[in-house]
Amino acid sequence: MCPTQLFFISLFFLFIINSSKADNTTSFGYCPSSVCDNGLNISYPFWRLDKYNSDSPQYCGYPGFGINCSQIDSILYISGDSYNVTNIDYSVYSINLVDIDALDNKICPRVHHNVTLDEDLPLKYSELDLFVNFYYNCIHSPNSYNIAYPFDCLNSNGNKSYHAEEEEDFDWTRICEKKVVVPVTKDGFTRGIGAAMVEGFLLHWVNATECVECEASQGRCGYNNSTHESLCYCKDGTVKFDNCNTKENIIALSLSAFGRKFFI
Ligand SMILES: *[C@@H]1O[C@H](CO)[C@@H](O)[C@H](O)[C@H]1NC(C)=O
Ligand SMILES: *[C@@H]1O[C@H](CO)[C@@H](O)[C@H](O)[C@H]1NC(C)=O
Ligand SMILES: *[C@@H]1O[C@H](CO)[C@@H](O)[C@H](O)[C@H]1NC(C)=O
Ligand SMILES: *[C@@H]1O[C@H](CO)[C@@H](O)[C@H](O)[C@H]1NC(C)=O
Ligand SMILES: *[C@@H]1O[C@H](CO)[C@@H](O)[C@H](O)[C@H]1NC(C)=O
Ligand SMILES: *[C@@H]1O[C@H](CO)[C@@H](O)[C@H](O)[C@H]1NC(C)=O
Ligand SMILES: *[C@@H]1O[C@H](CO)[C@@H](O)[C@H](O)[C@H]1NC(C)=O
Ligand SMILES: *[C@@H]1O[C@H](CO)[C@@H](O)[C@H](O)[C@H]1NC(C)=O
Ligand SMILES: *[C@@H]1O[C@H](CO)[C@@H](O)[C@H](O)[C@H]1NC(C)=O
């Protein structure tokens, strides 16, 4: 290789390194944790859906985990339904959700839809939940040996509604129009079904351990929705895959790939 060739190659490398320096502060600024007006702290793998097009041009968490904050609530959309996020516990990977439509009437909550977890969302029910079955518009009472609790505030024109903790060996579809199954916390359920609906249920997300390493190295976590890779935005402006202490960053990786191609 002749000296001029080497000179141009070094110039090229210098150019790349300088242009990566140029977004030093911007890339670290991409995914700060953020507090909703109601006090909820949103960090990776959750992100602010309401700020998506302004402050966070990059993906700052898992694709389905955008939270829409407003003055009164902080909504997570799951399978098209809206849930108010009342708490996120980052240390045990749990999130507390309350079904928004069930609370139209807090004295007599009526659930309209099943809670359905999309298969591609990395969420699962907590062991602290139990499932309650609601049966609406039943034309008469179930047999007395069924453990069903009447929901008198929902009775209409002689039709009755019930909730039952477990599926009994009884064909409810013969006497009722609609069945809805919802999770509540076991703890909330001890305070009655109304209180349980107001308190909601818990889900766990798949541990975002990739972020623990990144944050420990003073980085901020992000996620590339097209490659499904977690990213770590570092204070020096570099973007890495796992943490800011590793030497290789994404730009360096593509550079070395380029270098190899160029020299061989
Ligand atoms: C929000 O949570 C993140 C991660 O646990 C933490 O680093 C940050 O300091 C918290 N922010 C506020 C304002 O509590
Ligand atoms: C992520 O990518 C999927 C397709 O792979 C797309 O449907 C979805 O809208 C994207 N999410 C965001 C937040 O842009
Ligand atoms: C967020 O919620 C507001 C209502 O508070 C709504 O107008 C807006 O469309 C929602 N944004 C998204 C991205 O769903
Ligand atoms: C949503 O949850 C927040 C936090 O617990 C609470 O302050 C707010 O009142 C709730 N909003 C609704 C509409 O239930
Ligand atoms: C009572 O429930 C039956 C089905 O279980 C339904 O066909 C009927 O319309 C209901 N009546 C009223 C007044 O809601
Ligand atoms: C809710 O799910 C149960 C099965 O778990 C099903 O029998 C019922 O029809 C569903 N209800 C609605 C309203 O989709
Ligand atoms: C992942 O989270 C579960 C709780 O959902 C916890 O029991 C487990 O120890 C966690 N694993 C790691 C590697 O953090
Ligand atoms: C995400 O991956 C795509 C495809 O490799 C790439 O073009 C894009 O620059 C990446 N985005 C980030 C923020 O790394
Ligand atoms: C990036 O900015 C930080 C301060 O924001 C500075 O300490 C650091 O030296 C800068 N890194 C580069 C590579 O310019």
XYZ file of N, CA and C in Angstrom, residues 107-226:
360
model
N -68.777 3.141 41.725
C -69.582 2.472 42.751
C -70.019 1.104 42.235
N -70.281 1.042 40.941
C -70.741 -0.210 40.360
C -69.913 -0.495 39.110
N -68.639 -0.881 39.289
C -67.790 -1.062 38.112
C -68.297 -2.205 37.239
N -68.284 -1.979 35.951
C -68.702 -3.029 35.046
C -67.612 -3.218 33.998
N -67.056 -4.402 33.913
C -66.009 -4.632 32.919
C -66.659 -4.962 31.587
N -66.144 -4.367 30.522
C -66.745 -4.541 29.205
C -66.004 -5.547 28.349
N -64.746 -5.771 28.680
C -63.947 -6.633 27.792
C -62.977 -7.482 28.604
N -62.592 -8.597 28.045
C -61.539 -9.435 28.636
C -60.218 -8.681 28.576
N -59.309 -9.011 29.467
C -57.945 -8.491 29.352
C -57.190 -9.486 28.477
N -56.685 -9.005 27.347
C -56.008 -9.901 26.405
C -54.564 -9.434 26.235
N -53.626 -10.271 26.569
C -52.215 -9.926 26.366
C -51.792 -10.400 24.984
N -51.389 -9.465 24.149
C -50.876 -9.818 22.825
C -49.702 -10.770 22.984
N -49.646 -11.783 22.115
C -48.564 -12.753 22.256
C -47.190 -12.143 22.037
N -47.136 -11.107 21.191
C -45.818 -10.542 20.916
C -45.387 -9.486 21.942
N -46.246 -9.203 22.932
C -45.811 -8.286 23.989
C -45.089 -9.091 25.067
N -43.922 -8.642 25.480
C -43.194 -9.412 26.496
C -43.746 -9.181 27.914
N -45.030 -9.536 28.100
C -45.685 -9.321 29.389
C -46.314 -10.619 29.860
N -46.331 -10.830 31.177
C -47.045 -11.986 31.713
C -47.720 -11.613 33.033
N -48.736 -12.391 33.413
C -49.442 -12.097 34.662
C -48.555 -12.393 35.856
N -48.778 -11.639 36.937
C -48.059 -11.867 38.184
C -48.703 -13.025 38.945
N -47.934 -13.661 39.816
C -48.495 -14.715 40.676
C -49.388 -14.085 41.743
N -49.350 -12.768 41.860
C -50.179 -12.095 42.863
C -51.590 -11.807 42.347
N -51.855 -12.196 41.074
C -53.183 -11.964 40.503
C -54.065 -13.195 40.656
N -55.372 -12.973 40.626
C -56.298 -14.075 40.411
C -57.289 -13.598 39.356
N -58.030 -14.530 38.766
C -58.947 -14.177 37.692
C -60.376 -14.257 38.187
N -61.139 -13.223 37.868
C -62.540 -13.189 38.262
C -63.375 -13.279 36.990
N -64.391 -14.146 37.030
C -65.309 -14.253 35.886
C -66.555 -13.445 36.195
N -66.949 -12.599 35.261
C -68.202 -11.858 35.399
C -69.214 -12.451 34.420
N -70.434 -12.611 34.895
C -71.503 -13.118 34.022
C -72.613 -12.082 34.033
N -72.970 -11.604 32.851
C -73.961 -10.538 32.762
C -75.256 -11.028 32.151
N -76.335 -10.342 32.530
C -77.651 -10.615 31.956
C -78.042 -12.087 32.061
N -78.008 -12.594 33.277
C -78.396 -13.987 33.483
C -79.896 -14.015 33.779
N -80.587 -14.951 33.144
C -82.044 -14.929 33.284
C -82.534 -15.513 34.608
N -81.716 -16.337 35.267
C -82.038 -16.748 36.638
C -80.750 -17.067 37.377
N -80.879 -17.396 38.665
C -79.671 -17.681 39.447
C -79.107 -19.031 39.049
N -77.808 -19.182 39.203
C -77.227 -20.508 38.975
C -77.655 -21.426 40.117
N -77.439 -22.729 39.954
C -77.789 -23.673 41.026
C -77.089 -23.258 42.311
N -77.715 -23.533 43.415
C -77.238 -23.005 44.685
C -75.832 -23.484 45.048
N -75.429 -24.661 44.524
C -74.095 -25.137 44.895
C -72.965 -24.394 44.170
N -73.319 -23.520 43.235
C -72.267 -22.728 42.585
C -71.889 -21.537 43.452
N -70.589 -21.321 43.551
C -70.135 -20.196 44.360
C -70.114 -18.956 43.478
N -71.254 -18.278 43.428
C -71.354 -17.089 42.591
C -71.883 -15.956 43.450
N -71.298 -14.779 43.276
C -71.718 -13.642 44.071
C -72.573 -12.726 43.213
N -73.805 -12.431 43.648
C -74.633 -11.551 42.839
C -74.073 -10.139 42.834
N -74.233 -9.466 41.719
C -73.743 -8.103 41.555
C -74.994 -7.253 41.420
N -75.643 -6.999 42.550
C -76.990 -6.443 42.513
C -77.084 -5.085 41.813
N -76.018 -4.302 41.877
C -76.101 -2.982 41.259
C -76.202 -3.063 39.737
N -75.957 -4.253 39.170
C -76.047 -4.388 37.709
C -77.324 -5.102 37.257
N -78.208 -5.406 38.211
C -79.431 -6.098 37.808
C -80.284 -5.185 36.937
N -80.886 -5.779 35.894
C -81.774 -4.946 35.084
C -82.973 -5.770 34.631
N -84.145 -5.244 34.870
C -85.403 -5.874 34.449
C -85.454 -7.372 34.743
N -85.087 -7.721 35.941
C -85.174 -9.126 36.313
C -83.921 -9.919 35.954
N -83.089 -9.448 35.032
C -81.831 -10.141 34.736
C -80.829 -9.857 35.852
N -79.974 -10.812 36.092
C -79.009 -10.657 37.177
C -77.577 -10.789 36.650
N -76.652 -10.250 37.436
C -75.235 -10.402 37.092
C -74.489 -10.974 38.288
N -73.418 -11.703 37.982
C -72.670 -12.392 39.044
C -71.185 -12.255 38.783
N -70.427 -12.452 39.841
C -69.009 -12.714 39.607
C -68.651 -13.974 40.359
N -67.758 -14.745 39.797
C -67.373 -16.014 40.398
C -65.867 -16.118 40.284
N -65.226 -16.478 41.362
C -63.765 -16.491 41.375
C -63.209 -17.558 40.447
N -63.807 -18.720 40.451
C -63.284 -19.794 39.613
C -64.370 -20.353 38.719
N -63.934 -20.902 37.644
C -64.846 -21.553 36.728
C -65.463 -22.751 37.452
N -66.796 -22.781 37.522
C -67.437 -23.915 38.196
C -67.907 -24.901 37.134
N -68.260 -26.056 37.612
C -68.727 -27.089 36.702
C -70.197 -26.807 36.381
N -70.397 -25.718 35.691
C -71.759 -25.255 35.449
C -71.758 -24.483 34.138
N -72.726 -24.743 33.292
C -72.746 -24.083 31.988
C -73.474 -22.738 32.068
N -72.695 -21.710 32.339
C -73.261 -20.372 32.480
C -73.851 -19.862 31.170
N -73.314 -20.322 30.049
C -73.770 -19.783 28.762
C -75.260 -20.067 28.525
N -75.789 -21.089 29.235
C -77.209 -21.396 29.061
C -78.093 -20.316 29.678
N -77.587 -19.654 30.746
C -78.446 -18.689 31.433
C -77.985 -17.234 31.312
N -76.744 -17.007 30.832
C -76.238 -15.628 30.798
C -75.835 -15.232 29.385
N -75.862 -13.917 29.150
C -75.578 -13.415 27.816
C -74.081 -13.242 27.581
N -73.371 -12.795 28.606
C -71.993 -12.410 28.364
C -71.092 -12.812 29.522
N -69.925 -13.272 29.177
C -68.936 -13.610 30.197
C -67.693 -12.767 29.943
N -67.136 -12.177 31.001
C -65.901 -11.413 30.866
C -64.950 -11.877 31.965
N -63.698 -12.093 31.590
C -62.709 -12.588 32.556
C -61.642 -11.512 32.765
N -61.441 -11.113 34.016
C -60.413 -10.090 34.267
C -59.530 -10.479 35.454
N -58.260 -10.078 35.391
C -57.381 -10.296 36.535
C -57.550 -9.172 37.560
N -57.429 -9.504 38.824
C -57.329 -8.500 39.893
C -56.240 -9.021 40.840
N -55.760 -8.195 41.734
C -54.770 -8.743 42.672
C -55.510 -9.498 43.779
N -54.881 -10.561 44.268
C -55.469 -11.347 45.361
C -55.685 -10.445 46.564
N -54.732 -9.557 46.776
C -54.797 -8.645 47.898
C -55.980 -7.684 47.763
N -56.159 -7.111 46.564
C -57.278 -6.207 46.320
C -58.614 -6.925 46.492
N -58.649 -8.187 46.083
C -59.885 -8.959 46.117
C -60.387 -9.156 47.552
N -59.467 -9.181 48.508
C -59.888 -9.324 49.912
C -60.683 -8.092 50.371
N -60.534 -6.970 49.653
C -61.282 -5.756 50.008
C -62.582 -5.628 49.218
N -62.944 -6.656 48.479
C -64.191 -6.634 47.716
C -63.921 -6.379 46.251
N -64.874 -6.778 45.415
C -64.655 -6.717 43.970
C -64.545 -5.270 43.470
N -65.325 -4.354 44.077
C -65.259 -2.945 43.664
C -63.869 -2.381 43.901
N -63.348 -2.610 45.101
C -62.009 -2.128 45.447
C -60.975 -2.796 44.548
N -61.155 -4.083 44.287
C -60.198 -4.815 43.467
C -60.116 -4.229 42.057
N -61.280 -3.830 41.509
C -61.289 -3.247 40.159
C -60.571 -1.895 40.144
N -60.754 -1.128 41.217
C -60.106 0.185 41.298
C -58.585 0.024 41.464
N -58.190 -1.040 42.170
C -56.750 -1.262 42.400
C -56.067 -1.937 41.213
N -56.825 -2.665 40.398
C -56.265 -3.242 39.180
C -55.451 -4.502 39.399
N -54.549 -4.763 38.472
C -53.792 -6.019 38.481
C -52.329 -5.756 38.144
N -51.514 -6.797 38.301
C -50.072 -6.656 38.089
C -49.599 -7.516 36.919
N -48.703 -6.952 36.139
C -48.037 -7.730 35.086
C -46.538 -7.626 35.299
N -45.827 -8.652 34.840
C -44.363 -8.584 34.829
C -43.889 -8.459 33.401
N -42.881 -7.653 33.182
C -42.289 -7.652 31.846
C -41.028 -8.490 31.888
N -40.666 -8.992 30.720
C -39.464 -9.810 30.598
C -38.289 -8.943 31.040
N -37.559 -9.453 31.998
C -36.507 -8.663 32.640
C -35.616 -7.963 31.624
N -35.528 -6.664 31.763
C -34.693 -5.905 30.848
C -33.276 -5.848 31.410
N -32.655 -7.031 31.560
C -31.332 -7.072 32.187
C -30.275 -6.376 31.336
N -30.537 -6.296 30.031
C -29.600 -5.600 29.157
C -29.423 -4.151 29.615
N -30.467 -3.593 30.229
C -30.420 -2.195 30.620
C -29.650 -2.001 31.923
N -29.679 -3.001 32.792
C -28.975 -2.895 34.073
C -27.496 -2.611 33.815
N -26.927 -3.358 32.868
C -25.514 -3.220 32.536
C -25.218 -1.851 31.936
N -26.102 -1.408 31.065
C -25.911 -0.113 30.407
C -25.983 1.029 31.414
N -27.003 0.992 32.285
C -27.154 2.073 33.265
C -26.020 2.070 34.286
N -25.514 0.876 34.610
C -24.401 0.790 35.561
C -23.163 1.482 34.995
N -23.079 1.591 33.652
C -21.929 2.252 33.044
C -22.289 3.684 32.648
N -23.299 4.242 33.319
C -23.744 5.629 33.110
C -24.397 5.867 31.754
N -24.810 4.794 31.095
C -25.468 4.961 29.804
C -26.973 5.060 29.947
N -27.639 5.343 28.831
C -29.100 5.348 28.807
C -29.562 4.353 27.760
N -30.588 3.572 28.134
C -30.977 2.476 27.266
C -31.930 2.900 26.168
N -31.804 2.245 25.054
C -32.713 2.446 23.938
C -32.908 1.110 23.237
N -33.665 1.136 22.163
C -34.018 -0.116 21.495
C -34.186 0.168 20.022
N -33.613 -0.655 19.192
C -33.793 -0.494 17.748
C -34.934 -1.390 17.283
N -36.036 -0.750 16.949
C -37.246 -1.478 16.581
C -37.076 -2.289 15.296
N -36.157 -1.881 14.434
C -36.060 -2.642 13.188
C -35.132 -3.840 13.332
